XYZ file of N, CA and C in Angstrom:
291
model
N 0.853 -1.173 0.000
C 0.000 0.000 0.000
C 0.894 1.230 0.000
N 0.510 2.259 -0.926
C 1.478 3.272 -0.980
C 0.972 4.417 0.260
N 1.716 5.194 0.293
C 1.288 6.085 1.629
C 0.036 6.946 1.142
N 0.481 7.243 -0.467
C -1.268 8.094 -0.417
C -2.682 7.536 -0.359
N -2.229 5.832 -0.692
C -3.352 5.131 -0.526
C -3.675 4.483 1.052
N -2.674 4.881 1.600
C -3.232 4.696 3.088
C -4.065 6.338 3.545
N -3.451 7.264 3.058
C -4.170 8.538 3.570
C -5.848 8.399 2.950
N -6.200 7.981 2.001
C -7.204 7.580 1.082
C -8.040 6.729 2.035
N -7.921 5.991 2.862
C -8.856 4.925 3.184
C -8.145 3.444 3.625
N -6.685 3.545 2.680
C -6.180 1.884 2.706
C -7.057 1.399 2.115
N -6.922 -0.366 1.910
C -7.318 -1.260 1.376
C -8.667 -1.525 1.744
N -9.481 -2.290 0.889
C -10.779 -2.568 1.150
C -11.193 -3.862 0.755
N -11.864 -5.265 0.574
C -12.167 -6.114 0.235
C -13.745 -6.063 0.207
N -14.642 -6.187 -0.872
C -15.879 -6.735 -0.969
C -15.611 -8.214 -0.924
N -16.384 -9.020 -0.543
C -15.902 -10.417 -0.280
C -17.365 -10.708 -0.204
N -17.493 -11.720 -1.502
C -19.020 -12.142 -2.570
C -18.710 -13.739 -2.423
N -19.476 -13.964 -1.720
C -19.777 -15.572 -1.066
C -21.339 -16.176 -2.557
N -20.345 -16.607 -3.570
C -21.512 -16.883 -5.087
C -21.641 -18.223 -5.119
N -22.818 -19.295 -4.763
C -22.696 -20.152 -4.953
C -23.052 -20.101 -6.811
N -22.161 -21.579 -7.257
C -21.997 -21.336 -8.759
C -21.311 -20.491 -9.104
N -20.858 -20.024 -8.232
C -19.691 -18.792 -8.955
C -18.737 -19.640 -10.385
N -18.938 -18.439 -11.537
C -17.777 -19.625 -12.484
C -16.707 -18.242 -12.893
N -15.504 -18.612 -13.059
C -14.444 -17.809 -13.962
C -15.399 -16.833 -14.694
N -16.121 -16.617 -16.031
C -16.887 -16.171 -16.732
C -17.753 -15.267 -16.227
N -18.442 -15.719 -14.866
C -18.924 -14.690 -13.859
C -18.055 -13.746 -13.755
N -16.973 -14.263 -12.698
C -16.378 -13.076 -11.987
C -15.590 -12.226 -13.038
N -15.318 -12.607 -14.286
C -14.625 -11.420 -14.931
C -15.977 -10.744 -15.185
N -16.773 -11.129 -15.627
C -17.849 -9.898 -15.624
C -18.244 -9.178 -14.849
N -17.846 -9.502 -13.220
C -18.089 -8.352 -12.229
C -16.655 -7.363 -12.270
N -15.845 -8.283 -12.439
C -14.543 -6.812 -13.118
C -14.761 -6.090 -13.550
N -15.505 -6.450 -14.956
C -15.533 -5.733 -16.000
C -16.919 -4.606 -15.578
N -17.885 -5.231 -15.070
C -18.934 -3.883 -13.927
C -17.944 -3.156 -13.178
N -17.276 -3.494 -12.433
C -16.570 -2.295 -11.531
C -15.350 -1.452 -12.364
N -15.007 -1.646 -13.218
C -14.473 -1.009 -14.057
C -15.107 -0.248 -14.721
N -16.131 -0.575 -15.111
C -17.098 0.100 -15.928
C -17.400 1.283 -15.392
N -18.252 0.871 -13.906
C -18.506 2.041 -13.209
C -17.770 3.236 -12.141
N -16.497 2.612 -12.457
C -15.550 2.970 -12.211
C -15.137 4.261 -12.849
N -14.950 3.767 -14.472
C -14.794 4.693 -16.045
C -16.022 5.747 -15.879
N -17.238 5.702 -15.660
C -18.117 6.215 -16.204
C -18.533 7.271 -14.614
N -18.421 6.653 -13.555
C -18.576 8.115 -12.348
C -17.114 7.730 -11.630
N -16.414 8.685 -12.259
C -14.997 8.105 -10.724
C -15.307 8.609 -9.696
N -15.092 7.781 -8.861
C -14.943 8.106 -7.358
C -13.715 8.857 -6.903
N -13.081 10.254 -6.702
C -11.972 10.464 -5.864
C -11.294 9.321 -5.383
N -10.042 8.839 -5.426
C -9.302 8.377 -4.324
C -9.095 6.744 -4.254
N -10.699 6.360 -5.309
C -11.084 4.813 -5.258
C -10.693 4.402 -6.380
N -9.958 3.114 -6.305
C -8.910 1.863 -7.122
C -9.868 1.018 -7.202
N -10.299 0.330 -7.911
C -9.743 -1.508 -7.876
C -9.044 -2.044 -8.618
N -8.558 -2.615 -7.615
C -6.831 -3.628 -8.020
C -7.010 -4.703 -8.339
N -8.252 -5.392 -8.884
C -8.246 -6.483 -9.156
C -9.279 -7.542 -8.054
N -9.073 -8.774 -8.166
C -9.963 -9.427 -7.798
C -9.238 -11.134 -7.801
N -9.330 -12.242 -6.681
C -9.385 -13.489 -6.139
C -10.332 -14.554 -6.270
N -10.086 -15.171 -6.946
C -11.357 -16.209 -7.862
C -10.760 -17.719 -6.353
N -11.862 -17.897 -5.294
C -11.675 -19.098 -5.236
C -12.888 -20.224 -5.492
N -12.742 -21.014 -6.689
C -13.682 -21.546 -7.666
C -14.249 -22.584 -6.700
N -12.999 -23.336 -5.706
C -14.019 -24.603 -4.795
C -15.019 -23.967 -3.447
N -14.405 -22.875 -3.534
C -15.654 -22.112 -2.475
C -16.149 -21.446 -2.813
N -16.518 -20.962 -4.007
C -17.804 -19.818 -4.554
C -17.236 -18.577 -3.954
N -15.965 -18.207 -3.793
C -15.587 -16.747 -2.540
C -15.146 -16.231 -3.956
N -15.342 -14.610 -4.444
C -14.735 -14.038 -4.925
C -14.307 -12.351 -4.106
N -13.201 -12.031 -3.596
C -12.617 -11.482 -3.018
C -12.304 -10.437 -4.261
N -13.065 -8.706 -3.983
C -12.676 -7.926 -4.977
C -11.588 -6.781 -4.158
N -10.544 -6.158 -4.316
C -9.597 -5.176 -3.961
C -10.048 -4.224 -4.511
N -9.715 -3.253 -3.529
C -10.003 -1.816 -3.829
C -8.778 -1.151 -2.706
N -8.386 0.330 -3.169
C -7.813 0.870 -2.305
C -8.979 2.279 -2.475
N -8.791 2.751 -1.150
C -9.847 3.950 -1.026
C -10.732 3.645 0.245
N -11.540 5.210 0.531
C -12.309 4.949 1.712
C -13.727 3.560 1.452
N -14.042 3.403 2.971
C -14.701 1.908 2.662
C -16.471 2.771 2.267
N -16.450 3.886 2.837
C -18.102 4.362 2.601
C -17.888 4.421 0.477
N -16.648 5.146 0.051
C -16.894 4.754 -1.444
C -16.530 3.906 -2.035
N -16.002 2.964 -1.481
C -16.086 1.379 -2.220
C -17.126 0.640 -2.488
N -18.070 0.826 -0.763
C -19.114 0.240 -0.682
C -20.094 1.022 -1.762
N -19.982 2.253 -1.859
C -20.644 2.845 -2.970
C -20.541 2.403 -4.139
N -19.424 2.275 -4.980
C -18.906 1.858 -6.097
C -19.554 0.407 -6.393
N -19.151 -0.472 -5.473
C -19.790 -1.695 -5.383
C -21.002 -1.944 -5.280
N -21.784 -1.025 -4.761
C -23.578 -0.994 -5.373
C -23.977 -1.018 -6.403
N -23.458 0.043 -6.978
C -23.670 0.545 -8.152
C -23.748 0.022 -9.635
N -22.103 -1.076 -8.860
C -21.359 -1.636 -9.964
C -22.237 -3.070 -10.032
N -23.016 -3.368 -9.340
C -23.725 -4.295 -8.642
C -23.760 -6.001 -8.664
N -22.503 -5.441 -7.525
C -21.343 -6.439 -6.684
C -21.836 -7.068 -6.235
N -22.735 -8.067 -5.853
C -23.186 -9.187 -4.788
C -22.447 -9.180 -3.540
N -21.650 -8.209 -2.835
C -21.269 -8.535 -2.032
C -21.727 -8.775 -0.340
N -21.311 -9.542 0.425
C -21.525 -9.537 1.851
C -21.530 -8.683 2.796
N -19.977 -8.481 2.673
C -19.437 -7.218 3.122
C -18.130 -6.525 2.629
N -17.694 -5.610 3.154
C -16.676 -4.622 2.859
C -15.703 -4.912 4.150
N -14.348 -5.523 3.756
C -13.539 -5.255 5.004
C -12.057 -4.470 4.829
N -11.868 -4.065 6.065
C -10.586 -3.767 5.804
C -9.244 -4.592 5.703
N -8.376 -4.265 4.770
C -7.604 -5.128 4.798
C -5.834 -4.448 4.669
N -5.019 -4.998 5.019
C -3.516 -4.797 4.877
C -3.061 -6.021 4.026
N -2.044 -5.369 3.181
C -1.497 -6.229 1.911
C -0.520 -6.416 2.918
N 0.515 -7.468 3.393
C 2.340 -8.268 3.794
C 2.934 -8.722 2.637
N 4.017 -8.603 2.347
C 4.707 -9.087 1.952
C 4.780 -9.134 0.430
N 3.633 -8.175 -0.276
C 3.707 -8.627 -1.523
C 4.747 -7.513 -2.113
N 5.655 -7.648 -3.032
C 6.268 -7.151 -4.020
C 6.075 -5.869 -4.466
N 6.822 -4.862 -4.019
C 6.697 -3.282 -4.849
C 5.995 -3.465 -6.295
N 5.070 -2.496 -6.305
C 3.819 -2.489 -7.455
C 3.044 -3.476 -7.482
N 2.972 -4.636 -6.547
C 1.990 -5.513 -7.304
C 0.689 -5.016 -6.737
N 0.197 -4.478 -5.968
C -1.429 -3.899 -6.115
C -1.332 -2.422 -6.103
């Protein structure tokens, strides 16, 4: 997490519990939060991508930014999600989110 994205909110996780979730799904909820992403930006709000786990229906979406406009974004973008948590990236590699 870079320091302006900690002043921003830090990290965020929508975390979408899909039974039947398939590959084909979840890039199409990418491709919604991108979308609505492109079309109203939010100040401050990322998503970095997204965690496909296929034997548990969990798709885990990243965002950096505050959690009231993620959770916004993710309405909109209309995320199935559970909830919104906060989260800290360890150990991963300069630039990778």
């Amino acid at each position: 997490m870079t320091a302006r994205e900690h002043q921003q909110g830090g990290w965020q996780v929508a975390e979408c519990l899909l039974p039947g979730l398939t590959l084909p799904a979840a890039e199409d909820l990418a491709q919604r939060i991108t979308a609505e992403l492109a079309g109203r930006p939010r100040p401050g709000v990322r998503f970095l991508g997204s965690l496909l786990m296929p034997g548990d229906e969990v798709l885990l979406c990243l965002f950096s930014g505050d959690e009231a406009e993620v959770r916004a974004v993710s309405e909109r973008a209309g995320l199935p999600f559970e909830r919104i948590l906060a989260c800290v990236g360890l150990g991963w590699p300069a630039g990778a989110a």
